[in-house]
XYZ file of C-alpha atoms in Angstrom:
566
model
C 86.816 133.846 94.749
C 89.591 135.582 96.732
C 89.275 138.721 98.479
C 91.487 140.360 96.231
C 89.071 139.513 93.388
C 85.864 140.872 95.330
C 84.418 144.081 93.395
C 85.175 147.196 95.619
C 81.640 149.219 95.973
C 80.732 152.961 96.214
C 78.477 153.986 93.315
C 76.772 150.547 91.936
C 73.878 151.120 89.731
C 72.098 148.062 88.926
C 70.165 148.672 85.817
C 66.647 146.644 85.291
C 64.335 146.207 82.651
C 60.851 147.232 83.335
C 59.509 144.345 86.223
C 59.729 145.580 89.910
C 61.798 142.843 91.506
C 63.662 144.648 94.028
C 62.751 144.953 97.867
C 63.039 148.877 97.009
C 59.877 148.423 95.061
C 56.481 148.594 96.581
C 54.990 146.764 93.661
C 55.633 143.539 91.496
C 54.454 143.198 87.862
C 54.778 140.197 85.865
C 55.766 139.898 82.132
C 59.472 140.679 81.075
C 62.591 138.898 82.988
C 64.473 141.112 85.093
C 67.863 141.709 83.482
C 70.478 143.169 86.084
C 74.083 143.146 85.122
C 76.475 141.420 88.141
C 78.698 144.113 89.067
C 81.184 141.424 90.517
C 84.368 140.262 88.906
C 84.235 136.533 87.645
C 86.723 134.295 88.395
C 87.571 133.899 84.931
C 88.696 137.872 84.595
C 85.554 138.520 82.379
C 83.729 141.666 83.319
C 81.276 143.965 82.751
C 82.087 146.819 85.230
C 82.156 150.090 83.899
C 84.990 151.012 86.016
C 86.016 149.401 89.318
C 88.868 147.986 91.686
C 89.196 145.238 94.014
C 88.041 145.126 97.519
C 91.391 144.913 100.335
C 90.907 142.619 103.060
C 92.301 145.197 104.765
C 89.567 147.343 104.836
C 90.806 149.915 102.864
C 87.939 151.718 100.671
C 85.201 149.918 99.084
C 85.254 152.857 96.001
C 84.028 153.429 93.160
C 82.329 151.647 90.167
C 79.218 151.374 88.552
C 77.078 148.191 86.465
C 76.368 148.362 82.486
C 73.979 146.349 80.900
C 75.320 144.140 78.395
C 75.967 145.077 75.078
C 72.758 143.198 73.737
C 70.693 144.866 76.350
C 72.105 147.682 75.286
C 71.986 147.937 71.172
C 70.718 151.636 71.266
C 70.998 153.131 74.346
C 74.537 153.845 76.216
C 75.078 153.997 79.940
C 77.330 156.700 81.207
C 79.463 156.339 84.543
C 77.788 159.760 86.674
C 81.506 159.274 88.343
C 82.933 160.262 84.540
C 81.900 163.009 82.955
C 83.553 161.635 79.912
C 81.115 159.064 80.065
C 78.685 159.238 76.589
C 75.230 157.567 76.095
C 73.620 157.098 73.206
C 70.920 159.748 73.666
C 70.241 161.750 70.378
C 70.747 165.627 70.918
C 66.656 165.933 70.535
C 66.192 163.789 73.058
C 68.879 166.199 75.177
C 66.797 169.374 74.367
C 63.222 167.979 75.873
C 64.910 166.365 79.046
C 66.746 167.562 81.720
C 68.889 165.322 83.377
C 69.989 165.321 86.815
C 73.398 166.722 86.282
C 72.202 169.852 84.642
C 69.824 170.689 87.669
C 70.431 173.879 89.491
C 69.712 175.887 92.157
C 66.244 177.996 91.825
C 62.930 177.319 90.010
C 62.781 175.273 86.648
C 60.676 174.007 84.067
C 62.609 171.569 82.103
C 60.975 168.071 82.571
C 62.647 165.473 84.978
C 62.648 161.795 83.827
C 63.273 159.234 86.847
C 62.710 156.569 88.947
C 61.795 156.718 92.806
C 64.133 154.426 94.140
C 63.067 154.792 97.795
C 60.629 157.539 100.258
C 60.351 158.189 103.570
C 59.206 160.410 105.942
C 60.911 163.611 107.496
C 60.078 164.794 111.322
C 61.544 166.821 113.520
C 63.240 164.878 116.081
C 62.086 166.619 119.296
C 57.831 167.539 118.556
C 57.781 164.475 115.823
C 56.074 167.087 113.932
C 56.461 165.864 109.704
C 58.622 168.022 107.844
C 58.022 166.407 104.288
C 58.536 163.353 102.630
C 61.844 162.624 100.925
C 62.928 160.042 98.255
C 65.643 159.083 96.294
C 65.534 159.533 92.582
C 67.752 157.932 90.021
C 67.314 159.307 86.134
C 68.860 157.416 83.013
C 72.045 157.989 83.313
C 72.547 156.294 86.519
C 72.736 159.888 88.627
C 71.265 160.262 92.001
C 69.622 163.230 93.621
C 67.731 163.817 96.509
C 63.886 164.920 96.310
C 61.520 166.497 98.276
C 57.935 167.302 98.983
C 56.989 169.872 101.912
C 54.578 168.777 104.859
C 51.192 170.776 103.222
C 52.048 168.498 99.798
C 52.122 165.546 101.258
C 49.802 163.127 99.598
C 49.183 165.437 96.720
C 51.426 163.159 94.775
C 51.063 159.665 94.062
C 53.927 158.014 94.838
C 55.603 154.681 94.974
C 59.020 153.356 95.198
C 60.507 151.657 91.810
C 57.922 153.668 89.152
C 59.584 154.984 86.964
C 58.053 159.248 86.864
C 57.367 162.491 84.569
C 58.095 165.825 86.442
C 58.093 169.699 85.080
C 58.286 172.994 87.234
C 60.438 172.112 90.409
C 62.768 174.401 92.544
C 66.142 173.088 92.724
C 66.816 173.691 96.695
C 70.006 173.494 98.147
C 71.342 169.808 99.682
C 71.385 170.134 103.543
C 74.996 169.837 104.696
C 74.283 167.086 107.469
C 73.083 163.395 106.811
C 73.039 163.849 102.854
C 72.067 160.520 101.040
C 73.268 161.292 97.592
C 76.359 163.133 96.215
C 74.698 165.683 94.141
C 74.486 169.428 95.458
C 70.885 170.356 94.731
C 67.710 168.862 95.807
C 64.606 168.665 93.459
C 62.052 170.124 95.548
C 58.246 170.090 94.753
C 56.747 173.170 94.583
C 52.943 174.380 94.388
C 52.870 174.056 90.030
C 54.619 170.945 90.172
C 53.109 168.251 87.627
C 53.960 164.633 87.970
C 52.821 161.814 86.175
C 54.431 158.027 85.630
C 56.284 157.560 82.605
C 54.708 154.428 80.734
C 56.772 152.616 78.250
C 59.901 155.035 78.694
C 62.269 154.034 75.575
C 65.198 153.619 77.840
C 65.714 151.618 81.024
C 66.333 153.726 84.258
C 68.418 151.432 86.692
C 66.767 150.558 89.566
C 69.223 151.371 92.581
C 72.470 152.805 93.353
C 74.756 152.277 96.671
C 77.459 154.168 98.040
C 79.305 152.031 100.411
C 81.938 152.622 102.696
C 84.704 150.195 104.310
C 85.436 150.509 108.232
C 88.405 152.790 107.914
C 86.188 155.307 106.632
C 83.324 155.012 108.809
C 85.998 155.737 111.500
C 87.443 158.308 110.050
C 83.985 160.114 109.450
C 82.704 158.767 112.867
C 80.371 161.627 114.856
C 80.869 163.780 111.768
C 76.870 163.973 110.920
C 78.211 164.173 106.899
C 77.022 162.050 104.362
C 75.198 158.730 105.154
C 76.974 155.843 103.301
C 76.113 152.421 103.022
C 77.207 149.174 104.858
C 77.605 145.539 103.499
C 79.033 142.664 105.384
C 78.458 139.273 107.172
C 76.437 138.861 110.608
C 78.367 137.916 113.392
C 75.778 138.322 115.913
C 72.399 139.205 116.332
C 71.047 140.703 119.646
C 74.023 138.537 121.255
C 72.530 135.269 119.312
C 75.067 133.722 117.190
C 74.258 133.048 114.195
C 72.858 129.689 113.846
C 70.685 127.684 111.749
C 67.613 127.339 113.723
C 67.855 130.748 115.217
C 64.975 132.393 116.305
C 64.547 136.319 116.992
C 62.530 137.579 119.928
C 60.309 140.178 117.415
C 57.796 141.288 120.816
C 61.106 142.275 122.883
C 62.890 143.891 119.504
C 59.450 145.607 119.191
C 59.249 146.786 122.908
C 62.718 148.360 122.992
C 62.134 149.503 119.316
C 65.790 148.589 118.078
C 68.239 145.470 117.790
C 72.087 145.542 117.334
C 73.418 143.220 115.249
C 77.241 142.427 115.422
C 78.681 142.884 111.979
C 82.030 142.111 109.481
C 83.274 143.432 106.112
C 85.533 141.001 104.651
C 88.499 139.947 107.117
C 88.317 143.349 108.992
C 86.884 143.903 112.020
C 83.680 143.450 113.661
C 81.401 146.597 114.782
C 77.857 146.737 115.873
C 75.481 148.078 113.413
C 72.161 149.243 115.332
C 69.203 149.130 113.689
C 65.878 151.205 114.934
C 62.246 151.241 114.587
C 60.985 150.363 110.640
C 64.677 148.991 109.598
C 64.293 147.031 113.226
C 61.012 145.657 111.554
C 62.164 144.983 108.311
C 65.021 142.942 109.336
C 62.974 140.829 111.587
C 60.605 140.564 108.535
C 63.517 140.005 106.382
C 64.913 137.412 107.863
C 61.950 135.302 109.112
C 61.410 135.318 104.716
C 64.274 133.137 104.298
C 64.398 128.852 104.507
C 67.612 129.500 106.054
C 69.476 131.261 108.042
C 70.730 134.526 106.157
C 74.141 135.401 106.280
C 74.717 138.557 104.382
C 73.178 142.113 105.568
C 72.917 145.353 103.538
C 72.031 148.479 104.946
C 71.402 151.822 103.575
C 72.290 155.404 104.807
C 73.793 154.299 107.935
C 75.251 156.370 110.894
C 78.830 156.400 112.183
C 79.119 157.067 116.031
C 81.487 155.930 119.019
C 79.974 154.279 121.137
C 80.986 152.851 124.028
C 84.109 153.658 123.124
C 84.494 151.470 119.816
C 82.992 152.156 116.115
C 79.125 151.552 115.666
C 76.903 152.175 113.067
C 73.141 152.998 113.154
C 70.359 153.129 110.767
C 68.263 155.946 109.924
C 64.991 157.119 108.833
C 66.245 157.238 105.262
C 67.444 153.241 105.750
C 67.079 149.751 103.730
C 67.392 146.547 104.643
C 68.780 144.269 102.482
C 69.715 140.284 102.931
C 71.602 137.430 100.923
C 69.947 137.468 97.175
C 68.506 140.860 97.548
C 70.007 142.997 95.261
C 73.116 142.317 93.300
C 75.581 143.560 96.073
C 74.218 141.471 98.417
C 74.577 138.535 96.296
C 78.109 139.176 95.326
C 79.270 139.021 98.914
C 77.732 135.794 99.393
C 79.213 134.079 96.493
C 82.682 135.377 98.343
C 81.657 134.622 101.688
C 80.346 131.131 100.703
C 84.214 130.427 99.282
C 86.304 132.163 102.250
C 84.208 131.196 105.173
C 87.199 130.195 107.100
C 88.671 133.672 106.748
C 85.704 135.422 107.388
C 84.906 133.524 110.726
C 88.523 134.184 111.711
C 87.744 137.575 114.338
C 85.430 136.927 117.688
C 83.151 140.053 117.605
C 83.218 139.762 121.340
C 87.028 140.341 121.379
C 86.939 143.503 119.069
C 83.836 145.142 121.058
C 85.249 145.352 123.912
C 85.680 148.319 126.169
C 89.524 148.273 127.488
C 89.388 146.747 131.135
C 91.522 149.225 133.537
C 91.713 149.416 137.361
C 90.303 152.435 139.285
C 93.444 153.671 139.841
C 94.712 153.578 135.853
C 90.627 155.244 135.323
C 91.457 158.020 137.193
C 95.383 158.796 135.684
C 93.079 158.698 132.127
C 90.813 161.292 133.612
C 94.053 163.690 134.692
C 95.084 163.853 131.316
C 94.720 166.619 129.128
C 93.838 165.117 126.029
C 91.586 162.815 127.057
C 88.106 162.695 125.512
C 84.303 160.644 126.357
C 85.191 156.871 126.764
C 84.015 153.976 128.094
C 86.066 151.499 129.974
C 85.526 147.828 132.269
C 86.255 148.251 135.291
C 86.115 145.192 138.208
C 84.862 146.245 141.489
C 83.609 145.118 145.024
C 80.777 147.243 145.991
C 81.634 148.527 149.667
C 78.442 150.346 150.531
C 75.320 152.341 148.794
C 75.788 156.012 149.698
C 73.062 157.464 152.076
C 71.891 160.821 152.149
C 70.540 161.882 148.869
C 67.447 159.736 146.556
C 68.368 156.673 145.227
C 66.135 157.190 142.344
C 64.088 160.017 140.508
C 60.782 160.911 138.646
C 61.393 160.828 134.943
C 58.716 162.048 132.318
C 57.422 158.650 130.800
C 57.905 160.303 127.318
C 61.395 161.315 127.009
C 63.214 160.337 130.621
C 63.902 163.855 131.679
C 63.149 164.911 135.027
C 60.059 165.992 136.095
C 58.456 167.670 138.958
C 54.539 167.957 140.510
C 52.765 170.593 138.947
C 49.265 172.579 140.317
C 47.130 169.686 139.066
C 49.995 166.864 137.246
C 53.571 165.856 136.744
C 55.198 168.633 134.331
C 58.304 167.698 132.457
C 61.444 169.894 132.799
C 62.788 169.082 128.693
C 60.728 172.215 127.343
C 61.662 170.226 123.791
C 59.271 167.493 125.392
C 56.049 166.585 123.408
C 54.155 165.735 126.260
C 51.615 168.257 128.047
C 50.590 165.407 130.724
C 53.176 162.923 131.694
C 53.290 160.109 133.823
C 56.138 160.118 136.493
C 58.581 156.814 136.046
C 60.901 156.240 138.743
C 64.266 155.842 137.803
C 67.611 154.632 139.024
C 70.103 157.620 140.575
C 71.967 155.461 142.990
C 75.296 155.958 143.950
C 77.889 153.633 145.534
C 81.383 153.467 146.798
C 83.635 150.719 145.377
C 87.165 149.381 145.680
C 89.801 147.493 143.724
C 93.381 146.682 144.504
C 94.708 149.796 143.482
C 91.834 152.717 144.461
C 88.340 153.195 145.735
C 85.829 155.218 143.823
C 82.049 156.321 143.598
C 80.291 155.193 141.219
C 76.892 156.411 139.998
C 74.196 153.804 138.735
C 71.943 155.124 136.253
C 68.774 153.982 134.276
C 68.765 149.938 133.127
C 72.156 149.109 134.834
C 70.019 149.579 138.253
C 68.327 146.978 137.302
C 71.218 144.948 136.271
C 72.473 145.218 140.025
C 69.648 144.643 141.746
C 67.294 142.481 139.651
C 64.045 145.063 139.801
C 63.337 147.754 138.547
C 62.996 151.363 140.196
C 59.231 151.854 139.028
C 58.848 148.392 141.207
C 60.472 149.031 144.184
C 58.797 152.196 144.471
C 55.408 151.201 143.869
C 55.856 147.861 146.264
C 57.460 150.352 148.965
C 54.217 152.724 148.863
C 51.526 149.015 148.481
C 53.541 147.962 152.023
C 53.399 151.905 153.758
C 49.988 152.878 153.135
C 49.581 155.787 154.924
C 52.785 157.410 153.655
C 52.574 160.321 151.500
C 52.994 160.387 147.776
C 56.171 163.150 148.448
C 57.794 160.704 150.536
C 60.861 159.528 149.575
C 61.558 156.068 149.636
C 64.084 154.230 151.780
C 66.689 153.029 150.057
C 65.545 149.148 149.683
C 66.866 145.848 150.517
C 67.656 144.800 147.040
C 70.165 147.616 146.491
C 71.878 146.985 149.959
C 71.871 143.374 149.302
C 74.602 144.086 146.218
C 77.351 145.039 149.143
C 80.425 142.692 148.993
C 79.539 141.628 145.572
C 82.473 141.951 143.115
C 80.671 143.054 139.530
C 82.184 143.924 136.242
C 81.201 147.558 135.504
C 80.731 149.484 132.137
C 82.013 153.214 132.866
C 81.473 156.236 131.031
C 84.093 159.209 131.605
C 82.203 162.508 130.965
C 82.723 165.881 129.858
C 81.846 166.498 134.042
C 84.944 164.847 134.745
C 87.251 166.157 133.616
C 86.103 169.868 134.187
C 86.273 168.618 137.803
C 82.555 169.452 138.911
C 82.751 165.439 140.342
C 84.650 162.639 140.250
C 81.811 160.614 140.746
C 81.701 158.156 137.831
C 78.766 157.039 135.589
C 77.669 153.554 134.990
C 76.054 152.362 131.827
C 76.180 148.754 132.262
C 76.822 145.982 135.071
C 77.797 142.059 134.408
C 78.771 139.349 136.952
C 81.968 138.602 137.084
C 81.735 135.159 135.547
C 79.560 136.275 132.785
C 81.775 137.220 129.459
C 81.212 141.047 128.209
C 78.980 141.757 125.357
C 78.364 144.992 123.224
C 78.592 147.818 125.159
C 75.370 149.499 126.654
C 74.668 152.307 125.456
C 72.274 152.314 122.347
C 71.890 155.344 119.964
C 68.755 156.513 119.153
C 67.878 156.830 115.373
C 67.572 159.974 113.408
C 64.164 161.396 115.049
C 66.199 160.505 118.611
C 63.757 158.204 120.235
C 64.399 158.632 124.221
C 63.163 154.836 125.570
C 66.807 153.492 125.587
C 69.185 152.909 128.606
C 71.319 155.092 127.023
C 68.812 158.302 126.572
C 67.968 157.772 130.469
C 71.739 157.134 131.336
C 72.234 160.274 129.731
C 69.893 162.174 131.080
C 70.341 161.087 134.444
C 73.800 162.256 134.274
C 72.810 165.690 133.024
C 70.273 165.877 136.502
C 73.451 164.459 138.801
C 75.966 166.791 137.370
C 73.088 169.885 137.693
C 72.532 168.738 141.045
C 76.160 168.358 142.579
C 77.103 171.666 140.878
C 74.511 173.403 143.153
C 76.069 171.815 146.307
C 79.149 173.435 145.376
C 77.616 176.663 145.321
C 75.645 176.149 148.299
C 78.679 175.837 150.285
């Protein structure tokens, strides 16, 4: 099947009889077959796509269409396009006046009855106390339209609730949609309130479909990248997987995925290019879980709600709490890009994800022009360096709160954190790397800061471990002492490393020119995905990224007083 024949995705609704058989359902019942209409064109022009368009190898938009049943599945009840309002079904007028559907909801309190299926819940915390904010979900009603619900932290558990039954609900308070991160189109939430009455809808005379995705092609997750709009949905091949390529007997390390509580996994849509698409905490899990399931090696990956960011200066997306996981014979979408891939796997393995990944390699001297000019913005570059010397005279680490990698400082009786957004009312001090060092290339010399995990990539230990085997060799030093700047660190100088570099808002404003260093490689060893790794929706703060950045934030407060100081 040629790309040009591929069905182009936004809005797919893949309708299903009464079973459970989709990984969005927490339960399985036996009895009727599953009937779920392909939304893919067939080779021999035959369809049954409401409305749709074929998918650009280009990577132009994967837009809009939507499944219907067949016409036997369908001998008394229509399926209307939510996309159309022209659309008709062949719901009787009665039928109308008992029912509200989800395009009719509005904003304020209602009684009407709500017919639908819970297509997918999950749970809503703040992302600085972790406090829960509610429980959301994603409902779906008979005619195929999607709208975001919601159930308040003091309800939670009041309802029973589970993803792919098909529900009853009367007196709800349509609530505005939040602007940011929005996982359906529609502008009012259906939000439970304290006389809501729910109950599951046994033997409902029509068939709700069971899912609906929204996906979006690479041009448009770049052109909505950092935006913090609506959360579309990714389908593609796997390139890579934590830097594995993909192979048959591949084997995941799940205890180190687990430990840093994320995995990236180097991705392709079609012929386009390759991006990383992150994947944190339970989506983490379920991929792991996911892909131990199959006798082979899966090939195709389907995520939900996912992210646009730039990050280390090229295109990445990463999950969120709202998130699925999907693999090869899933769901229907997943399938349909296997069948393609499984006929076009020479065009598909045509790009080298470590090629488009990248950072662009400059020289200190071409870092610095990019710094001088006025319209430049946050980037991250490779530059190739001989360390000269490690700079003396200030701490070559700090004490970070355990929790969330901010600094902290002794208290009357404990380590205090200084993030008042912190959780934490007794910490544990981490040492971490704030080590700075002067470097040269042909063209300039610089001074560069090392910061979090890319300490570690210079020297081979960590901070925490230097500093404790420092204070088990000098007992009778204090616990304020500082420690010497150790033989590991001044063992890097001479060495010629390749260095990932982050230009900050700092430098440009001009409070330093010292420059900030994500990630360090030898210089024989090939460049992977770049370093820093987002952190998901509830913005997790164990990554080498969250303590790069913070670390930054404490150099740049700390050289600004100097300047004042005289």
């Amino acid at each position: 099947m040629p790309p040009s024949k591929l069905l182009r995705f936004s809005q797919i609704l893949i309708p299903m009889e009464l079973t459970r058989n989709s990984s969005s359902s927490t339960k399985r019942t036996s009895g009727k077959k599953t009937v779920v209409s392909s939304a893919s064109a067939k080779p021999n022009g035959k369809s049954i796509v409401v409305s749709s368009a074929s998918a650009k190898p280009n990577g132009k938009s994967i837009a809009s269409s939507a499944t219907a049943m067949t016409p036997s599945a369908h001998a008394s009840v229509g399926t209307a396009n939510p996309m159309n309002p022209e659309a008709t079904t062949g719901l009787s007028s009665a039928h109308r006046d008992q029912v509200m559907l989800f395009r009719d909801v509005l904003l304020g309190p209602q009684e009407a009855e709500l017919r639908f299926r819970l297509i997918h819940l999950w749970e809503a915390r703040n992302p600085n106390t972790k406090i829960l904010i509610g429980q959301e979900m994603l409902l779906i009603d008979e005619e195929g339209t999607v709208i975001q619900g919601f159930v308040p932290a003091g309800r939670v558990g009041t309802f029973d609730l589970s993803a792919g039954s098909v529900y009853k609900l009367t007196n709800f308070f349509g609530s505005r949609s939040k602007i940011q991160y929005r996982v359906a189109d529609h502008s009012a939430t259906v939000s439970f309130s304290w006389n809501s009455s729910l109950s599951v809808f046994e033997n409902p005379p029509v068939l709700f479909p069971v899912d609906r995705f929204r996906f979006h092609s690479y041009d448009e997750f770049r052109a909505n990248c950092n935006s913090k709009g609506d959360l579309y949905d990714y389908v593609g091949h796997m390139k890579l997987v934590n830097g594995q390529t993909i192979s048959e007997h591949m084997v995941l390390d799940e205890a180190d995925i687990a430990e840093k509580r994320h995995l990236c996994v180097h991705v392709q849509t079609l012929d386009g290019p390759v991006m990383k698409l992150y994947l944190w905490d339970q989506a983490a899990s379920d991929f792991c879980q996911k892909f131990k399931s199959y006798g082979g090696t899966p090939s195709v990956l389907l995520v939900t709600t996912v992210n646009p960011k730039h990050l280390g200066g090229t295109l990445a997306i990463t999950s969120m709490s709202s998130s699925r996981v999907f693999m090869d014979s899933d769901v229907q979408p997943s399938k349909d890009y296997l069948e393609w891939l499984n006929s076009n796997a020479e065009i598909a393995n045509s790009v080298a994800a470590e090629v488009v990944t990248k950072p662009e390699a400059v020289t200190l001297e071409e870092l610095f022009t990019y710094i001088k000019q006025e319209t430049s913005k946050v980037a991250w570059f490779e530059c190739t360096a001989t360390i000269d010397d490690v700079v003396r005279g200030s701490p070559w680490y700090y004490i970070s709160c355990g929790g969330c990698n901010s600094k902290a400082f002794k208290g009357h009786t404990s380590m205090i954190c200084n993030n008042k957004k912190c959780w934490k009312t007794e910490i544990t001090g981490v040492p971490q790397y704030l080590t700075k060092i002067s470097v040269y290339d042909k063209s300039e010399q610089a001074v560069f800061v090392i910061l979090g995990d890319a300490g570690k990539e210079l020297s081979g230990k960590h901070a925490a471990e230097l500093v404790a085997t420092y204070f088990e060799s000098n007992e009778g030093v204090g616990a304020d002492h500082c420690v010497p700047i150790p033989r590991a660190l001044l063992d890097t100088i001479g060495q010629t490393r390749k260095f990932i570099v982050k230009v900050s808002d700092h430098n440009f404003s001009g409070k330093t020119q010292t420059i900030t260093v994500t990630k360090i490689l030898p210089l024989a060893v090939a460049l992977p995905a770049t370093s820093e790794e987002p952190g998901a929706s509830s913005g997790f703060g164990n990554s080498a990224g969250d303590r790069a950045r913070k670390a930054a934030e404490i150099l740049e407060s700390d050289e600004a007083k100097r300047c004042k100081s005289g």
